Amino acid sequence: MGTLVLTGAATVFSGDLAEPLLPGVDTVVCRDGVIAAVDDADRLAADLEAADQVIDLRGGTLAPGLIDSHGHVTFGDYSPRQRAVDYLAGYVHGGITTTVSAGEVHVPGRPRSAAGVKALAVAAHSCFAEYRPGGMRVHAGAVLIEPTLTEADFAELAGCGVRLAKFGFGAFAHPLDGRDQVRWAQAHGMTVMCHAGGASAAGGAAHNGEVVLALRPNVCGHANGGPTALSPAEAELLLTESDMALQVVQAGNLRAALHLVRRAAECEQLHRIVVGSDTPSGFGVMPLAVLKTVLELTALGGLEPAVAWSLATGNNADTWGLSAGRLAPGAPADVLALAAPAGSQADTAADALRVGDIPAITAVVTAGELRALPSRNTPRPAVPVVPSAPVAI
């Protein structure tokens, strides 16, 4: 793969909520698909000299690639829900370098038998194991929990590498009848997400806060609605009476998202907030979905830009046990270069987020390879990056 160096940054978002900004850092070295170094250019002179490609940000911002923690993938880069082709590659241009499946619920003729449910999860997991649409890493194969599944079925799924589970689309007479299945999935190492709020167009049942609390999943999916939100009192119940991750999504209720994140900040529980798109859905295909949520949590929710960015990167990585999401040596080399958009009142990407302007993504790197220079889905940058060698993408 060679060595790619991104340098000349004035600001570096770490992706880590504990230290969201990296002071004294302006350079990231990517080698053989991983981040080899994060430091000041003066201390990385040898890497800069030996690099196959150097991207000069000219005072821009470096950040880890965004993680979409609620993507509705199926098979390949195709969405039956919106009949969209190559949409995941478009999401990479929106800064999303990793997607976590929230269940392959949009597969036409989705099975409900134990054999069919297992086959769907294993097939999706296996198909995306090496497939990288547009360079994106997709963690697929979220088993859709049905009453037909036994503990032995979850053991079999775990043996096939399935690590994701989704509750809320099964044919249970009452949602609490699925508590055993949720526990079995967790016992076999799966991260369980539970549908929360009103019923979805894809067939999910309505689950209020008390139901979600009783089920005790690892993640309360779209706590701000998918698209119909939990009430503030129900969200408060989950915030104060559980330790589960609380997800906010773009395809949900913005007012509910802002309220939940404000309360989480007040309760010093921001580490439990994770961000996703919940697309493709009735909201359509949204390449900028996660970036727009980060913007809203900053411009309307009052979070610092680097903090909001951490919710959509490091927090997601911690909740799902991913190695991505941070700018740190050894992490996957999934890196974004950002700048203020041309014509904005802001001079930096961070200030653009503060005033509500979508920042320009000037470069996208996944697995140490340039995928976009610049993004085709964000505004033209006020200050474009400069590569040291010709780029063919």
Coordinates of N, CA and C in Angstrom, one line a residue, residues 141-334:
G141 N -24.6 -8.3 8.9 CA -25.0 -9.5 9.5 C -25.5 -9.4 10.9
A142 N -26.5 -8.5 11.1 CA -27.2 -8.3 12.4 C -28.4 -9.3 12.4
V143 N -28.3 -10.3 13.2 CA -29.4 -11.3 13.3 C -30.7 -10.6 13.8
L144 N -31.7 -10.8 13.1 CA -33.0 -10.2 13.5 C -33.7 -11.2 14.4
I145 N -33.8 -10.8 15.7 CA -34.3 -11.7 16.7 C -35.7 -12.1 16.6
E146 N -36.0 -13.4 16.4 CA -37.3 -14.0 16.3 C -37.6 -15.0 17.4
P147 N -38.9 -15.2 17.7 CA -39.2 -16.2 18.8 C -38.8 -17.6 18.4
T148 N -38.5 -17.9 17.1 CA -38.1 -19.2 16.7 C -36.6 -19.5 17.0
L149 N -35.8 -18.5 17.5 CA -34.4 -18.8 17.7 C -34.2 -19.3 19.2
T150 N -33.4 -20.3 19.3 CA -33.0 -20.9 20.6 C -31.6 -20.5 21.0
E151 N -31.2 -20.8 22.2 CA -29.9 -20.5 22.6 C -28.8 -21.2 21.7
A152 N -29.1 -22.4 21.3 CA -28.2 -23.1 20.4 C -28.0 -22.3 19.1
D153 N -29.1 -21.7 18.6 CA -29.0 -20.9 17.4 C -28.0 -19.7 17.5
F154 N -28.1 -19.1 18.7 CA -27.2 -18.0 18.9 C -25.7 -18.4 19.0
A155 N -25.5 -19.6 19.6 CA -24.2 -20.2 19.7 C -23.7 -20.5 18.3
E156 N -24.6 -21.0 17.4 CA -24.2 -21.3 16.1 C -23.8 -20.1 15.3
L157 N -24.6 -19.0 15.5 CA -24.3 -17.7 14.8 C -23.0 -17.2 15.3
A158 N -22.8 -17.2 16.6 CA -21.5 -16.7 17.1 C -20.3 -17.5 16.5
G159 N -20.5 -18.8 16.3 CA -19.4 -19.6 15.7 C -19.2 -19.2 14.3
C160 N -20.1 -18.6 13.6 CA -20.0 -18.1 12.2 C -19.5 -16.7 12.1
G161 N -19.2 -16.1 13.3 CA -18.7 -14.7 13.3 C -19.7 -13.6 13.5
V162 N -20.9 -14.0 13.6 CA -22.0 -12.9 13.8 C -21.8 -12.3 15.2
R163 N -21.7 -11.0 15.2 CA -21.5 -10.2 16.4 C -22.6 -9.2 16.7
L164 N -23.6 -9.1 15.8 CA -24.6 -8.1 15.9 C -26.0 -8.7 16.0
A165 N -26.9 -8.1 16.7 CA -28.3 -8.6 16.8 C -29.2 -7.4 16.9
K166 N -30.4 -7.5 16.4 CA -31.4 -6.5 16.4 C -32.7 -7.0 16.9
F167 N -33.3 -6.3 17.9 CA -34.6 -6.7 18.4 C -35.6 -5.6 18.1
G168 N -36.8 -6.1 17.7 CA -37.9 -5.2 17.4 C -38.6 -5.5 16.1
F169 N -38.2 -6.5 15.4 CA -38.8 -6.9 14.1 C -39.3 -8.3 14.1
G170 N -39.2 -9.0 15.3 CA -39.6 -10.4 15.4 C -41.1 -10.5 15.7
A171 N -41.6 -11.7 15.5 CA -43.1 -11.9 15.6 C -43.4 -12.4 17.0
F172 N -43.0 -11.6 18.0 CA -43.4 -11.8 19.4 C -44.8 -11.3 19.7
A173 N -45.5 -12.1 20.5 CA -46.9 -11.6 20.9 C -46.8 -10.4 21.7
H174 N -45.7 -10.3 22.6 CA -45.4 -9.1 23.4 C -43.9 -9.0 23.4
P175 N -43.4 -7.8 23.3 CA -42.0 -7.6 23.2 C -41.2 -8.2 24.3
L176 N -41.8 -8.2 25.6 CA -41.0 -8.8 26.7 C -40.9 -10.3 26.6
D177 N -41.7 -10.9 25.7 CA -41.5 -12.4 25.5 C -40.1 -12.7 24.8
G178 N -39.4 -11.6 24.4 CA -38.1 -11.8 23.8 C -36.9 -11.6 24.7
R179 N -37.2 -11.5 26.0 CA -36.1 -11.3 26.9 C -35.0 -12.4 26.9
D180 N -35.5 -13.6 26.8 CA -34.6 -14.8 26.8 C -33.6 -14.7 25.5
Q181 N -34.2 -14.4 24.4 CA -33.4 -14.3 23.2 C -32.4 -13.1 23.3
V182 N -32.8 -12.0 23.9 CA -31.8 -10.9 24.1 C -30.7 -11.4 24.9
R183 N -31.0 -12.1 26.0 CA -29.9 -12.5 26.9 C -29.0 -13.6 26.3
W184 N -29.6 -14.5 25.5 CA -28.8 -15.5 24.8 C -27.8 -14.8 23.8
A185 N -28.4 -13.8 23.1 CA -27.5 -13.1 22.1 C -26.3 -12.4 22.9
Q186 N -26.6 -11.8 24.0 CA -25.6 -11.1 24.7 C -24.6 -12.1 25.3
A187 N -25.1 -13.2 25.8 CA -24.2 -14.3 26.4 C -23.2 -14.8 25.4
H188 N -23.6 -14.8 24.1 CA -22.7 -15.3 23.0 C -22.0 -14.1 22.3
G189 N -21.8 -13.0 23.0 CA -20.9 -12.0 22.6 C -21.5 -11.0 21.5
M190 N -22.8 -11.0 21.4 CA -23.4 -10.1 20.4 C -23.8 -8.8 21.0
T191 N -23.6 -7.7 20.3 CA -24.1 -6.4 20.7 C -25.5 -6.2 20.2
V192 N -26.5 -6.1 21.1 CA -27.9 -6.1 20.8 C -28.4 -4.7 20.8
M193 N -29.0 -4.3 19.7 CA -29.7 -3.1 19.6 C -31.2 -3.3 19.6
C194 N -31.9 -2.5 20.3 CA -33.4 -2.6 20.4 C -34.0 -1.4 19.7
H195 N -35.0 -1.7 18.8 CA -35.8 -0.6 18.2 C -36.5 0.1 19.4
A196 N -36.6 1.4 19.3 CA -37.2 2.2 20.3 C -38.1 3.3 19.7
G197 N -39.2 3.6 20.3 CA -40.1 4.6 19.8 C -41.2 4.0 19.0
G198 N -41.8 4.7 18.1 CA -43.0 4.3 17.3 C -42.6 3.2 16.3
A199 N -43.7 2.6 15.7 CA -43.5 1.6 14.7 C -42.8 2.2 13.5
S200 N -42.0 1.3 12.8 CA -41.3 1.8 11.6 C -42.0 1.3 10.4
A201 N -41.7 1.9 9.2 CA -42.3 1.4 8.0 C -41.8 0.0 7.6
A202 N -40.7 -0.4 8.1 CA -40.1 -1.7 7.8 C -40.7 -2.8 8.6
G203 N -41.6 -2.5 9.5 CA -42.3 -3.5 10.2 C -42.0 -3.6 11.7
G204 N -41.1 -2.7 12.2 CA -40.8 -2.8 13.6 C -41.9 -2.4 14.5
A205 N -42.0 -3.1 15.6 CA -43.1 -2.8 16.6 C -42.8 -1.5 17.4
A206 N -43.8 -0.9 18.0 CA -43.6 0.3 18.8 C -43.1 -0.2 20.2
H207 N -42.0 0.4 20.7 CA -41.5 0.0 22.0 C -41.3 1.3 22.8
N208 N -42.0 1.3 24.0 CA -41.8 2.5 24.8 C -40.6 2.3 25.7
G209 N -40.3 3.3 26.6 CA -39.1 3.3 27.4 C -39.1 2.2 28.4
E210 N -40.3 1.9 29.0 CA -40.3 0.8 30.0 C -40.0 -0.6 29.3
V211 N -40.4 -0.8 28.1 CA -40.1 -2.0 27.4 C -38.6 -2.1 27.1
V212 N -38.1 -1.1 26.6 CA -36.6 -1.1 26.3 C -35.8 -1.3 27.6
L213 N -36.2 -0.7 28.7 CA -35.5 -0.8 30.0 C -35.6 -2.3 30.4
A214 N -36.8 -2.9 30.3 CA -36.9 -4.3 30.7 C -36.1 -5.2 29.9
L215 N -36.0 -5.0 28.6 CA -35.3 -5.8 27.7 C -33.7 -5.7 27.9
R216 N -33.3 -4.6 28.4 CA -31.9 -4.3 28.7 C -30.9 -4.7 27.5
P217 N -31.2 -4.1 26.3 CA -30.2 -4.3 25.2 C -28.9 -3.6 25.5
N218 N -27.9 -3.8 24.7 CA -26.7 -3.0 24.8 C -26.9 -1.6 24.3
V219 N -27.8 -1.4 23.3 CA -28.0 -0.1 22.6 C -29.5 0.1 22.4
C220 N -30.0 1.3 22.9 CA -31.3 1.7 22.6 C -31.2 2.4 21.2
G221 N -31.7 1.7 20.2 CA -31.7 2.2 18.8 C -32.6 3.4 18.6
H222 N -32.1 4.4 17.9 CA -32.8 5.6 17.6 C -33.7 6.1 18.8
A223 N -33.1 6.4 19.9 CA -33.8 6.9 21.0 C -34.6 8.2 20.6
N224 N -34.1 8.9 19.6 CA -34.9 10.1 19.1 C -35.8 9.8 18.0
G225 N -36.1 8.5 17.8 CA -37.2 8.1 16.9 C -36.6 7.5 15.6
G226 N -37.4 6.5 15.1 CA -37.1 5.9 13.9 C -38.3 5.7 13.0
P227 N -39.1 6.8 12.7 CA -38.8 8.2 13.0 C -39.5 8.8 14.3
T228 N -40.4 8.0 14.9 CA -41.2 8.6 16.0 C -40.5 8.4 17.4
A229 N -40.2 9.4 18.1 CA -39.4 9.4 19.2 C -40.0 8.9 20.5
L230 N -39.2 8.4 21.4 CA -39.6 8.2 22.8 C -40.0 9.6 23.4
S231 N -40.9 9.6 24.4 CA -41.2 10.9 25.1 C -39.9 11.3 25.9
P232 N -39.9 12.6 26.3 CA -38.7 13.0 27.1 C -38.7 12.2 28.4
A233 N -39.8 11.9 29.0 CA -39.8 11.1 30.3 C -39.3 9.7 30.0
E234 N -39.6 9.1 28.9 CA -39.1 7.7 28.6 C -37.6 7.8 28.4
A235 N -37.1 8.8 27.6 CA -35.7 8.9 27.4 C -34.9 9.2 28.7
E236 N -35.6 9.9 29.6 CA -34.9 10.2 30.9 C -34.8 8.9 31.7
L237 N -35.8 8.1 31.6 CA -35.8 6.8 32.3 C -34.6 6.0 31.9
L238 N -34.4 5.9 30.6 CA -33.3 5.1 30.1 C -31.9 5.7 30.4
L239 N -31.9 7.0 30.4 CA -30.7 7.7 30.8 C -30.3 7.5 32.2
T240 N -31.2 7.6 33.1 CA -30.9 7.5 34.6 C -31.0 6.1 35.2
E241 N -31.8 5.2 34.5 CA -32.0 3.9 35.2 C -31.3 2.8 34.4
S242 N -30.5 3.1 33.5 CA -29.7 2.0 32.7 C -28.4 2.5 32.4
D243 N -27.5 1.6 31.9 CA -26.2 2.0 31.4 C -26.1 1.7 29.9
M244 N -27.2 1.5 29.2 CA -27.1 1.1 27.8 C -26.7 2.4 27.0
A245 N -26.2 2.1 25.8 CA -25.9 3.2 24.9 C -27.2 3.8 24.3
L246 N -27.2 5.1 24.1 CA -28.4 5.7 23.6 C -28.1 6.4 22.3
Q247 N -28.8 5.9 21.2 CA -28.5 6.3 19.9 C -29.3 7.4 19.4
V248 N -28.7 8.4 18.7 CA -29.5 9.5 18.0 C -29.2 9.3 16.6
V249 N -30.2 9.5 15.7 CA -30.0 9.3 14.3 C -30.6 10.5 13.5
Q250 N -30.1 10.7 12.3 CA -30.5 11.7 11.4 C -32.0 11.5 11.0
A251 N -32.4 10.3 10.8 CA -33.7 10.0 10.3 C -34.7 9.9 11.5
G252 N -34.6 10.9 12.4 CA -35.5 10.8 13.6 C -35.9 12.2 13.9
N253 N -36.3 12.4 15.2 CA -36.8 13.6 15.7 C -35.7 14.5 16.2
L254 N -35.4 15.6 15.5 CA -34.3 16.5 15.9 C -34.5 17.1 17.3
R255 N -35.7 17.5 17.6 CA -35.9 18.1 18.9 C -35.6 17.1 20.0
A256 N -36.0 15.8 19.8 CA -35.8 14.8 20.8 C -34.3 14.5 20.9
A257 N -33.5 14.5 19.8 CA -32.1 14.3 19.8 C -31.4 15.4 20.6
L258 N -31.7 16.6 20.4 CA -31.1 17.7 21.1 C -31.4 17.6 22.6
H259 N -32.6 17.3 23.0 CA -33.0 17.2 24.4 C -32.2 16.1 25.1
L260 N -32.1 14.9 24.4 CA -31.4 13.8 25.0 C -29.9 14.1 25.2
V261 N -29.3 14.7 24.2 CA -27.9 15.0 24.3 C -27.6 16.0 25.3
R262 N -28.4 17.0 25.4 CA -28.3 18.0 26.5 C -28.4 17.4 27.9
R263 N -29.3 16.5 28.0 CA -29.5 15.9 29.3 C -28.3 14.9 29.6
A264 N -27.8 14.2 28.6 CA -26.6 13.4 28.8 C -25.4 14.2 29.2
A265 N -25.3 15.4 28.6 CA -24.2 16.3 29.0 C -24.3 16.7 30.4
E266 N -25.5 17.1 30.8 CA -25.8 17.5 32.2 C -25.5 16.4 33.2
C267 N -25.8 15.2 32.8 CA -25.6 14.0 33.7 C -24.2 13.4 33.6
E268 N -23.3 14.0 32.8 CA -22.0 13.5 32.5 C -22.1 12.1 32.0
Q269 N -23.0 11.9 31.0 CA -23.2 10.6 30.4 C -23.0 10.7 28.8
L270 N -22.3 11.6 28.4 CA -22.1 11.8 26.9 C -21.4 10.5 26.3
H271 N -20.6 9.8 27.1 CA -19.9 8.6 26.6 C -20.9 7.5 26.2
R272 N -22.2 7.7 26.6 CA -23.2 6.7 26.2 C -24.0 7.1 24.9
I273 N -23.7 8.3 24.4 CA -24.4 8.7 23.2 C -23.7 8.3 22.0
V274 N -24.4 7.6 21.1 CA -23.8 7.2 19.8 C -24.7 7.7 18.7
V275 N -24.1 7.8 17.5 CA -24.7 8.5 16.4 C -24.8 7.6 15.2
G276 N -26.0 7.6 14.5 CA -26.2 6.9 13.3 C -27.0 7.6 12.3
S277 N -27.3 7.0 11.2 CA -28.1 7.7 10.2 C -29.5 7.1 10.1
D278 N -29.7 5.8 10.4 CA -31.0 5.1 10.2 C -31.4 5.3 8.7
T279 N -30.5 5.1 7.8 CA -30.8 5.2 6.4 C -30.2 4.0 5.7
P280 N -30.6 3.7 4.4 CA -31.7 4.2 3.7 C -33.0 3.9 4.4
S281 N -33.9 4.8 4.3 CA -35.2 4.7 4.9 C -36.2 5.6 4.2
G282 N -37.3 5.8 4.8 CA -38.3 6.7 4.2 C -37.7 8.1 4.0
F283 N -36.7 8.4 4.7 CA -36.0 9.7 4.5 C -35.1 9.7 3.3
G284 N -34.9 8.5 2.7 CA -34.1 8.4 1.5 C -32.7 8.0 1.8
V285 N -31.9 8.2 0.7 CA -30.4 8.0 0.8 C -29.8 9.3 1.2
M286 N -29.0 9.3 2.3 CA -28.5 10.6 2.8 C -27.0 10.5 3.1
P287 N -26.1 10.7 2.1 CA -24.7 10.6 2.2 C -24.1 11.5 3.4
L288 N -24.8 12.6 3.6 CA -24.3 13.5 4.7 C -25.0 13.3 6.0
A289 N -25.7 12.2 6.2 CA -26.6 12.1 7.4 C -25.8 12.2 8.7
V290 N -24.7 11.5 8.8 CA -24.0 11.5 10.1 C -23.3 12.9 10.3
L291 N -22.7 13.4 9.2 CA -22.1 14.7 9.3 C -23.1 15.8 9.7
K292 N -24.3 15.7 9.2 CA -25.4 16.6 9.5 C -25.8 16.5 11.0
T293 N -25.8 15.3 11.5 CA -26.1 15.2 12.9 C -25.0 15.8 13.8
V294 N -23.8 15.5 13.4 CA -22.7 16.2 14.1 C -22.8 17.7 14.1
L295 N -23.2 18.2 12.9 CA -23.4 19.7 12.8 C -24.5 20.1 13.7
E296 N -25.6 19.4 13.7 CA -26.8 19.8 14.5 C -26.5 19.8 16.0
L297 N -25.7 18.8 16.5 CA -25.4 18.7 17.9 C -24.4 19.8 18.3
T298 N -23.7 20.3 17.3 CA -22.8 21.4 17.5 C -23.5 22.8 17.5
A299 N -24.1 23.1 16.3 CA -24.7 24.4 16.0 C -26.0 24.6 16.9
L300 N -26.8 23.6 17.1 CA -28.0 23.7 17.9 C -27.9 23.1 19.3
G301 N -27.1 22.1 19.5 CA -27.0 21.4 20.8 C -26.0 22.0 21.7
G302 N -25.1 22.9 21.2 CA -24.1 23.5 22.0 C -22.9 22.7 22.3
L303 N -22.7 21.5 21.7 CA -21.5 20.8 21.9 C -20.3 21.4 21.2
E304 N -19.1 21.3 21.7 CA -17.9 21.6 20.9 C -17.8 20.7 19.7
P305 N -17.3 21.2 18.6 CA -17.2 20.4 17.4 C -16.5 19.1 17.6
A306 N -15.3 19.1 18.3 CA -14.5 17.9 18.5 C -15.3 16.9 19.4
V307 N -16.1 17.4 20.3 CA -16.8 16.5 21.2 C -17.9 15.9 20.4
A308 N -18.7 16.6 19.6 CA -19.7 16.1 18.8 C -19.2 15.0 17.8
W309 N -18.0 15.3 17.3 CA -17.3 14.4 16.4 C -17.0 13.1 17.1
S310 N -16.6 13.1 18.3 CA -16.3 11.9 19.1 C -17.5 11.0 19.3
L311 N -18.7 11.6 19.4 CA -19.9 10.8 19.6 C -20.1 9.9 18.3
A312 N -19.7 10.4 17.2 CA -19.9 9.7 15.9 C -18.7 8.9 15.5
T313 N -17.7 8.8 16.4 CA -16.5 8.1 16.0 C -16.1 7.2 17.2
G314 N -15.4 7.7 18.1 CA -14.9 6.9 19.3 C -16.0 6.3 20.1
N315 N -17.1 7.0 20.3 CA -18.2 6.4 21.1 C -18.8 5.2 20.4
N316 N -19.0 5.4 19.1 CA -19.5 4.2 18.3 C -18.5 3.1 18.3
A317 N -17.3 3.4 18.2 CA -16.3 2.3 18.2 C -16.3 1.5 19.5
D318 N -16.4 2.3 20.6 CA -16.4 1.6 21.9 C -17.6 0.8 22.1
T319 N -18.7 1.2 21.7 CA -20.0 0.5 21.9 C -20.0 -0.8 21.1
W320 N -19.5 -0.8 19.9 CA -19.5 -2.0 19.0 C -18.2 -2.7 19.0
G321 N -17.2 -2.3 19.8 CA -15.9 -3.0 19.8 C -15.1 -2.9 18.5
L322 N -15.1 -1.8 17.9 CA -14.4 -1.6 16.7 C -13.0 -1.0 16.9
S323 N -12.1 -1.3 16.0 CA -10.8 -0.7 16.1 C -10.7 0.7 15.4
A324 N -11.7 1.1 14.6 CA -11.7 2.4 14.0 C -12.2 3.4 14.9
G325 N -12.3 4.7 14.4 CA -12.9 5.8 15.2 C -12.0 6.7 15.9
R326 N -10.7 6.5 15.9 CA -9.8 7.4 16.6 C -8.5 7.6 15.7
L327 N -7.9 8.7 15.8 CA -6.6 9.0 15.2 C -5.6 8.6 16.2
A328 N -5.1 7.4 16.1 CA -4.1 6.8 17.1 C -3.3 5.8 16.3
P329 N -2.0 5.7 16.7 CA -1.2 4.6 16.1 C -1.8 3.2 16.2
G330 N -1.8 2.5 15.2 CA -2.4 1.1 15.2 C -3.8 1.0 14.8
A331 N -4.5 2.2 14.7 CA -5.9 2.2 14.3 C -6.0 2.1 12.8
P332 N -7.1 1.6 12.2 CA -7.3 1.7 10.8 C -7.1 3.1 10.2
A333 N -6.4 3.2 9.1 CA -6.1 4.5 8.5 C -7.3 5.0 7.8
D334 N -8.3 5.4 8.6 CA -9.6 6.0 8.0 C -9.6 7.4 8.5

